[in-house]
Coordinates of N, CA and C in Angstrom, one line a residue:
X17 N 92.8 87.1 107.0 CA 94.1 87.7 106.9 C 95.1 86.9 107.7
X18 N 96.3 86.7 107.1 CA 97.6 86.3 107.6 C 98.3 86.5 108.8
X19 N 98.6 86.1 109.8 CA 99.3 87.0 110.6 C 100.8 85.7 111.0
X20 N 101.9 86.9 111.3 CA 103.0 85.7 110.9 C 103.9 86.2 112.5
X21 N 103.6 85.3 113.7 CA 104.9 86.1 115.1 C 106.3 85.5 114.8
X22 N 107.0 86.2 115.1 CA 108.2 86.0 114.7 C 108.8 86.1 116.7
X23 N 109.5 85.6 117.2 CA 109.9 85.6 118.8 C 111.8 86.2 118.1
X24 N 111.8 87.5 118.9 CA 113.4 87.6 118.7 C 114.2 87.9 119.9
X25 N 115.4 87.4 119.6 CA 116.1 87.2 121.0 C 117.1 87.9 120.8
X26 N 117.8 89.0 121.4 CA 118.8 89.9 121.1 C 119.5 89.4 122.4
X27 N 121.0 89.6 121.7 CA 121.6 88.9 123.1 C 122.8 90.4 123.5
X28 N 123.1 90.6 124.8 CA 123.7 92.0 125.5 C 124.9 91.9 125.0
X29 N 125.1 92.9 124.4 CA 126.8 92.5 124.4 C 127.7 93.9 125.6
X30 N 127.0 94.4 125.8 CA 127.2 95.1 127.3 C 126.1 95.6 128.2
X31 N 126.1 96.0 129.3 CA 124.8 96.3 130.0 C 123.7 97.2 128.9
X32 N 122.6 97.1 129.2 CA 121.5 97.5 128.8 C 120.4 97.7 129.7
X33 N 119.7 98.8 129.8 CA 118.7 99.5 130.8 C 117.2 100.0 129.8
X34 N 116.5 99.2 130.4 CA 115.2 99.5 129.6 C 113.7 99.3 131.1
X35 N 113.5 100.4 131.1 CA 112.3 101.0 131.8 C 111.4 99.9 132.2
X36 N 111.0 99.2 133.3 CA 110.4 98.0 133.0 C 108.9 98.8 132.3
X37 N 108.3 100.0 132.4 CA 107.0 100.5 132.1 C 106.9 101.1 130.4
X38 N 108.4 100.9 130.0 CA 108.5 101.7 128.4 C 109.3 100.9 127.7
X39 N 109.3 99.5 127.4 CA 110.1 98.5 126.7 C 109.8 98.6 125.5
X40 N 108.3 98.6 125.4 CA 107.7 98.7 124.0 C 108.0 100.0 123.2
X41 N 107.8 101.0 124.0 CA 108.3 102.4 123.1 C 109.7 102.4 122.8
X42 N 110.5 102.0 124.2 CA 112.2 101.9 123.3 C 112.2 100.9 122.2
X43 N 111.9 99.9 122.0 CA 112.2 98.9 120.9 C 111.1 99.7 119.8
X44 N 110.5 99.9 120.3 CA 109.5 100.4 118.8 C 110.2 101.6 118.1
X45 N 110.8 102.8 118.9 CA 111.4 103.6 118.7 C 112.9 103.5 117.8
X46 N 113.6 102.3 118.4 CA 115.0 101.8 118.1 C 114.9 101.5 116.6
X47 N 114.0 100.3 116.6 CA 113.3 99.5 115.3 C 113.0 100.5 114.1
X48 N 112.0 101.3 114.5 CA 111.9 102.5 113.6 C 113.3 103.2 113.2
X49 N 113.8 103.6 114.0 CA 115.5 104.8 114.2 C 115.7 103.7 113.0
X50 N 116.1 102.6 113.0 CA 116.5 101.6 112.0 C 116.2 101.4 111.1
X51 N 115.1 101.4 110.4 CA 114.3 101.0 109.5 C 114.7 102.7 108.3
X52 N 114.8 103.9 109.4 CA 114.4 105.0 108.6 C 115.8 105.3 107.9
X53 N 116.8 105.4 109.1 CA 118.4 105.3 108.3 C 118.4 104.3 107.5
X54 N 118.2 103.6 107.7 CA 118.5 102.7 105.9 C 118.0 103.0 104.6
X55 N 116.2 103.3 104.9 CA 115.7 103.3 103.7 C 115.2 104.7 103.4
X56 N 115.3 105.8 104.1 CA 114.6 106.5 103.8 C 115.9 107.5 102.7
X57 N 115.2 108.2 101.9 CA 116.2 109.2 100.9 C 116.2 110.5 101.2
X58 N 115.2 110.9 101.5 CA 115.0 112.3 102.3 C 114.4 112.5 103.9
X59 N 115.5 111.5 104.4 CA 115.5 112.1 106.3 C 115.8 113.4 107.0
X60 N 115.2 114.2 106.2 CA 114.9 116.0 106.8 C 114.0 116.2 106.5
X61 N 112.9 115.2 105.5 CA 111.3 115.9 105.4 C 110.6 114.8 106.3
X62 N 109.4 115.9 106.3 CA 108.7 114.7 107.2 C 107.5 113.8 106.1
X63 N 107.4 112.6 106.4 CA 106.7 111.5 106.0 C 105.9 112.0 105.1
X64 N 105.1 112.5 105.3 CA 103.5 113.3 104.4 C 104.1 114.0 103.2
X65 N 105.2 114.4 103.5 CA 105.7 115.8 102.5 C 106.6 115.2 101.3
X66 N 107.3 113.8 101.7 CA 108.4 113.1 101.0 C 108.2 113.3 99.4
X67 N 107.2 112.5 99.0 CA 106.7 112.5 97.9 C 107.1 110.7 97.2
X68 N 107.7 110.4 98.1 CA 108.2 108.9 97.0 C 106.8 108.2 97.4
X69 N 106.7 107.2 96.3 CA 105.6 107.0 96.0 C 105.2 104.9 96.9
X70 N 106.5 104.6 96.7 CA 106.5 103.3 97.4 C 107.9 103.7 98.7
X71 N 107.7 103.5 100.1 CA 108.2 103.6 100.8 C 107.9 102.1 101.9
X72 N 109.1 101.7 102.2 CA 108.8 100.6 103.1 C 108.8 101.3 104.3
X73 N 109.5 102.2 105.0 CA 109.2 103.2 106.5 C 107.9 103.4 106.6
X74 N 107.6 104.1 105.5 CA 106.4 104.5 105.7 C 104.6 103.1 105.8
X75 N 105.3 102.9 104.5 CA 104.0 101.5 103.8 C 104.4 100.6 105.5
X76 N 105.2 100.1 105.9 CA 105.5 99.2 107.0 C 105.3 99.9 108.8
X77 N 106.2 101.0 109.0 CA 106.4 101.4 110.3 C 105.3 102.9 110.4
X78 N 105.2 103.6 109.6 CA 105.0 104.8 109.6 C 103.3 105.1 109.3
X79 N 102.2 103.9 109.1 CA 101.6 103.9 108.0 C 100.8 105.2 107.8
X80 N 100.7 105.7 106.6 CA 99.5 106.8 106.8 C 99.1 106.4 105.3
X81 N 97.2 106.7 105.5 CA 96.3 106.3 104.2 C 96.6 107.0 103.3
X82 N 96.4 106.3 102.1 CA 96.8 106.8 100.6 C 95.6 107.9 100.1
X83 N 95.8 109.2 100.0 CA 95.0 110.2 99.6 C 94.3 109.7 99.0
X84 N 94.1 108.8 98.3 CA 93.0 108.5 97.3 C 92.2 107.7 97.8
X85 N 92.2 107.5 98.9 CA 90.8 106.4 98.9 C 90.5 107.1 100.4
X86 N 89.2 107.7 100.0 CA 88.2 108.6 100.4 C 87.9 108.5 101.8
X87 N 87.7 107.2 102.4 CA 87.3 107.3 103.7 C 88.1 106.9 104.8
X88 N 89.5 107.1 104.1 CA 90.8 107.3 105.1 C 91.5 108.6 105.5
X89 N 90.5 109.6 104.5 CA 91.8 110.8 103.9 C 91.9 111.5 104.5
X90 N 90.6 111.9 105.9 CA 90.9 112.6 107.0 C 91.9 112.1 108.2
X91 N 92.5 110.8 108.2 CA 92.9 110.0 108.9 C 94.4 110.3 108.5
X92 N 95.2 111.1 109.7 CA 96.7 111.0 109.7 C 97.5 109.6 109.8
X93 N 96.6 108.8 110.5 CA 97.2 107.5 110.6 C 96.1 106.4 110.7
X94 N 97.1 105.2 110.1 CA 96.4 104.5 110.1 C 97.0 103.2 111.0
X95 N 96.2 102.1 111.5 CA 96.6 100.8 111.9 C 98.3 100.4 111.1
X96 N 99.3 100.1 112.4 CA 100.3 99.7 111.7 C 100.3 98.1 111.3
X97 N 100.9 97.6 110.4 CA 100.5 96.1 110.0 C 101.2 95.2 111.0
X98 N 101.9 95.8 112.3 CA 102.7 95.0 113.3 C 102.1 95.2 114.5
X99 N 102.8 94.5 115.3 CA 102.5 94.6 117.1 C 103.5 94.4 117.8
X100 N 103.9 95.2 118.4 CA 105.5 94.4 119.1 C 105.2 94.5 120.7
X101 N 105.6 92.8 121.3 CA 105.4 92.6 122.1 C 106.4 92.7 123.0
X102 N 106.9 93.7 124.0 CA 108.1 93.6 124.9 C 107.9 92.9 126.2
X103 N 109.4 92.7 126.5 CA 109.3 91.4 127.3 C 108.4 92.5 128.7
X104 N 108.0 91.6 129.3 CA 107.3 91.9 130.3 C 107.6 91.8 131.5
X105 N 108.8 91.2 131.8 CA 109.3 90.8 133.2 C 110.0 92.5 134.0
X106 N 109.9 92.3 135.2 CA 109.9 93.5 135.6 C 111.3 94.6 135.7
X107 N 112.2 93.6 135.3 CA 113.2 93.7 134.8 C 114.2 95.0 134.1
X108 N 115.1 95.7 134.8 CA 115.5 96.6 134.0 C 116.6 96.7 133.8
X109 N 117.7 96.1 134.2 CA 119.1 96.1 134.1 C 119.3 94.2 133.8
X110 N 119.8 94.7 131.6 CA 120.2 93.9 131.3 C 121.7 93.1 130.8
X111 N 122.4 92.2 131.7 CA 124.0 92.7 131.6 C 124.3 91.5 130.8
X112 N 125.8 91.9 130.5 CA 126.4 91.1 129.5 C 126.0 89.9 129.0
X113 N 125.9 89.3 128.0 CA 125.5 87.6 127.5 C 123.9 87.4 127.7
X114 N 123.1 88.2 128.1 CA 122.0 87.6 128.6 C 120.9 88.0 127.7
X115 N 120.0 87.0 127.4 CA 119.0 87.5 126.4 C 117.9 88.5 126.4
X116 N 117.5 89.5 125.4 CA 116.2 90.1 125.7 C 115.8 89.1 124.6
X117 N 113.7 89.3 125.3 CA 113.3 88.1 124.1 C 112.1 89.1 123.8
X118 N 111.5 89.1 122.5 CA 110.4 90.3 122.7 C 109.7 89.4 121.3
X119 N 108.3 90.0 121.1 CA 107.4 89.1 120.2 C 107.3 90.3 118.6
X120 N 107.1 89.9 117.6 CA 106.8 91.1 116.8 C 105.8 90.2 115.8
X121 N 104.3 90.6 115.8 CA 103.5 89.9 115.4 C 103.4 90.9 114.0
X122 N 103.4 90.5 112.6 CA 103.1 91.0 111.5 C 102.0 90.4 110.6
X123 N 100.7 91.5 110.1 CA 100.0 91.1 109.6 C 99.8 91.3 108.2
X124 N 99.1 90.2 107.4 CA 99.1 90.5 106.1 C 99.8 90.6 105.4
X125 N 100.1 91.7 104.5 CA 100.9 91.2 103.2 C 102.3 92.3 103.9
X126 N 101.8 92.5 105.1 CA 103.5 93.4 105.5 C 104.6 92.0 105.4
X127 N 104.0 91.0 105.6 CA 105.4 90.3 105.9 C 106.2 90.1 104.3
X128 N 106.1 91.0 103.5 CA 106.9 91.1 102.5 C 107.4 92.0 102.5
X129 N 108.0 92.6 103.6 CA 109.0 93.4 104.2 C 109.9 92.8 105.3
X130 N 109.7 91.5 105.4 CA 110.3 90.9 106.1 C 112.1 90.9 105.7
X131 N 112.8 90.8 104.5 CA 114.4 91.3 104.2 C 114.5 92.6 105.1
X132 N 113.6 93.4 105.1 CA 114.2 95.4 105.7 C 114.0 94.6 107.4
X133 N 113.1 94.0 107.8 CA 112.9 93.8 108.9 C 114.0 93.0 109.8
X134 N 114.5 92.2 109.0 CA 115.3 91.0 109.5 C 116.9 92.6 109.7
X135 N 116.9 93.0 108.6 CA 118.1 94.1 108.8 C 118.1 95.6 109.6
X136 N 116.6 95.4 110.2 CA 116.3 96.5 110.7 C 116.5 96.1 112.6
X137 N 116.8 94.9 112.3 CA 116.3 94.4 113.7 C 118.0 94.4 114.0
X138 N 119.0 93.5 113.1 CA 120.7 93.9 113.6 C 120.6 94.7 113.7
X139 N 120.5 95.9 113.0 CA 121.2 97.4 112.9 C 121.0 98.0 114.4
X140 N 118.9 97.6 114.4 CA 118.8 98.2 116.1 C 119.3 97.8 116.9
X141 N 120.0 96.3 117.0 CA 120.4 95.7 118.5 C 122.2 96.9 118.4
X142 N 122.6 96.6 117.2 CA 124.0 97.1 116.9 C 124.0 98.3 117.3
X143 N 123.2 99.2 117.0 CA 123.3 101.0 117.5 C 122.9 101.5 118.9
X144 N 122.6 100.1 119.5 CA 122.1 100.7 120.4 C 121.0 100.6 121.3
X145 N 120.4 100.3 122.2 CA 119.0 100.2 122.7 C 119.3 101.0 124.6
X146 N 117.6 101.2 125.1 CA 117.6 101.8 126.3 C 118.2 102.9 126.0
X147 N 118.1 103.5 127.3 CA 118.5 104.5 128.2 C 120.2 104.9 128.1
X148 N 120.6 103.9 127.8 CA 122.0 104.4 127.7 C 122.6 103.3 126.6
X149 N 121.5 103.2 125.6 CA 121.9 103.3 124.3 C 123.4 101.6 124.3
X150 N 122.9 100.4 125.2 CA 123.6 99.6 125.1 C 123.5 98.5 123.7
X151 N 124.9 98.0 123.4 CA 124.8 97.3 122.4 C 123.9 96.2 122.9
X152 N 123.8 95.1 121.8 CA 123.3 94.1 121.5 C 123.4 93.7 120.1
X153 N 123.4 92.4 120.2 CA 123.8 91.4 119.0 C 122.4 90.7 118.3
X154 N 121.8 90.3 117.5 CA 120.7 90.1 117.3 C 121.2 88.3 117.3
X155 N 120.4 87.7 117.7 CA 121.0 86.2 118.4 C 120.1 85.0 117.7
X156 N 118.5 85.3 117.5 CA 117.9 84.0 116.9 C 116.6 84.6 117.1
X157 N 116.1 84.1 115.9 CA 114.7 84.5 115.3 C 113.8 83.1 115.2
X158 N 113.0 83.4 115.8 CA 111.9 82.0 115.4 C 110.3 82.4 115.1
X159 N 110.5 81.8 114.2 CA 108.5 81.9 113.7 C 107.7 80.7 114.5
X160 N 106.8 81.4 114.6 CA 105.9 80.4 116.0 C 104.2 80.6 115.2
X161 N 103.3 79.3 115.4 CA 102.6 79.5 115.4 C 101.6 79.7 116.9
X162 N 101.2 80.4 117.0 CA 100.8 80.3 118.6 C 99.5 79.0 119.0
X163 N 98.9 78.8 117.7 CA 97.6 77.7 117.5 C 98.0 76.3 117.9
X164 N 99.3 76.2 116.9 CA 99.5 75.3 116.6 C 100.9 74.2 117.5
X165 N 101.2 75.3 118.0 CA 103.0 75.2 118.9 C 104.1 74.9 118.0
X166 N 103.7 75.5 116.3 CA 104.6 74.8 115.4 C 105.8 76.5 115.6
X167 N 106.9 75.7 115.5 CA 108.2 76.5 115.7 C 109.0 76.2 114.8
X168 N 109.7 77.3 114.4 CA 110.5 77.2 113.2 C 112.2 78.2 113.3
X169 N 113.0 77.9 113.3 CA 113.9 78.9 113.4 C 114.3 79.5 112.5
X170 N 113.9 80.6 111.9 CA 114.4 81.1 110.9 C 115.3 82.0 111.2
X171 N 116.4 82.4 111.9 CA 117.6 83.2 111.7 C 118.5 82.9 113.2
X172 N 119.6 82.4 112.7 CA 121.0 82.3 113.9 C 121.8 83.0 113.6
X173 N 122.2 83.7 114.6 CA 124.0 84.3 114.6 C 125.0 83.1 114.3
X174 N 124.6 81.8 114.3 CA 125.7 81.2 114.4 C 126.4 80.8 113.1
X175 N 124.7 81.2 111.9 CA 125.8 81.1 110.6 C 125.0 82.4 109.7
X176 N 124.3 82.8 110.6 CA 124.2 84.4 109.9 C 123.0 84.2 108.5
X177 N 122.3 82.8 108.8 CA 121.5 81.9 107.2 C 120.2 82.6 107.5
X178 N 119.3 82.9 106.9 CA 117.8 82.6 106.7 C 117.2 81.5 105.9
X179 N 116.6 81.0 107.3 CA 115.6 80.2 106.9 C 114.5 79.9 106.9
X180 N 113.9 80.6 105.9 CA 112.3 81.2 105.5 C 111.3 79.6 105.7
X181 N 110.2 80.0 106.5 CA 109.3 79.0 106.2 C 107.7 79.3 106.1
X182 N 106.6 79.4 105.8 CA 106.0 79.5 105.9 C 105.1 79.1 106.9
X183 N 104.9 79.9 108.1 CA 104.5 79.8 109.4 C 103.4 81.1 109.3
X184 N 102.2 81.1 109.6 CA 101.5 82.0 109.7 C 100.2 81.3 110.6
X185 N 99.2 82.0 111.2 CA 97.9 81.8 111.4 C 97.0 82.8 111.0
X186 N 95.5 82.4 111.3 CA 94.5 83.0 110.6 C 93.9 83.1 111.6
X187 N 92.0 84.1 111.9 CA 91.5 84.2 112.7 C 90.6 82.8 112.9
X188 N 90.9 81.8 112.1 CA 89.8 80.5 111.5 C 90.7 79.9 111.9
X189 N 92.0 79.9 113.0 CA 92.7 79.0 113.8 C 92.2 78.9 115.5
X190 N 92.1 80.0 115.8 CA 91.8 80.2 116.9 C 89.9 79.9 117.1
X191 N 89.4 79.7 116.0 CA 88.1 79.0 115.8 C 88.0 77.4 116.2
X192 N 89.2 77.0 115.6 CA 89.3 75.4 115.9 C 89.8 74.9 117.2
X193 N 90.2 76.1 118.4 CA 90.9 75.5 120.1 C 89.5 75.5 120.7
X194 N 90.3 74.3 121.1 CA 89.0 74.1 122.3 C 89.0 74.8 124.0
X195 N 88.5 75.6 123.8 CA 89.0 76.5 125.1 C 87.4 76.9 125.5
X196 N 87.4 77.3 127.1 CA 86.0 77.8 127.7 C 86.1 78.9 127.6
X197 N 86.6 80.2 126.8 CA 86.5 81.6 127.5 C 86.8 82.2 125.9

């Protein structure tokens, strides 16, 4: 399987406050808020009940196993095809101009939700993030391979372009480092 890190850097456009012990739930929380106002058609039902049949909230952020295949169907949830990694520094008061940097590792064939992702990610820095709901500007996107140190920039504020490349690793990368542990 594929897996594709993407490093995103949101830059403050006024103070921002994020828990150094709950970074990950605010951005995972924000990301989702974002993902669901955009795409979802009926945001007063809940997920299970909706009935649409191809959903990217759901199929991407939300996942729950498809009734039909038997030895998921007791299972309300399943593995989401992402990981998001928040910054970790101990850090909670983020002020003007200064970057948050956070990791969002996507596996498999999710990364063809990468268009909802790339606009789920403005919208969240734009509406808001933390504790008191501070802006932010979504600032530069890079695809990284972590094996390889190969780096790619695919998205600037400075001209608002994507530039897609094909950057991913496999578990038969981390087979070929030469490492003791």
């Amino acid at each position: 399987m594929q897996a594709h890190l993407f490093e995103i850097h949101f830059s403050v456009a006024n103070k921002i406050i994020l828990p150094v012990f709950n970074k990950g739930n605010i951005l995972r929380g924000a990301l989702g808020r974002s993902l669901r106002d955009m795409v979802c058609l009926f945001p007063q039902e809940e997920c299970i009940k909706c009935g649409i049949v191809e959903c990217v909230y759901r199929d991407f952020f939300n996942s729950m196993p498809n009734p039909d295949v038997k030895k998921l169907s007791k299972n309300e949830n399943i593995p989401r095809p992402y990981v998001i990694k928040p910054p970790l520094e101990k850090k909670e008061l983020y002020k003007k101009d200064e970057i948050i940097k956070f990791d969002i590792v996507i596996f498999g064939k999710a990364v063809q939700f990468l268009p909802y992702i790339l606009i789920m990610l403005k919208n969240a820095a734009s509406s808001g993030l933390g504790k008191n709901r501070g802006k932010a500007c979504l600032e530069r996107i890079y695809q990284k391979n972590p094996v390889t140190g190969n780096v790619h920039e695919l998205f600037s504020s400075e001209n608002d372009m994507v530039y897609p490349r094909d950057i991913f690793f496999t578990e038969n990368d981390f087979k070929t480092m030469d490492v003791d542990r």
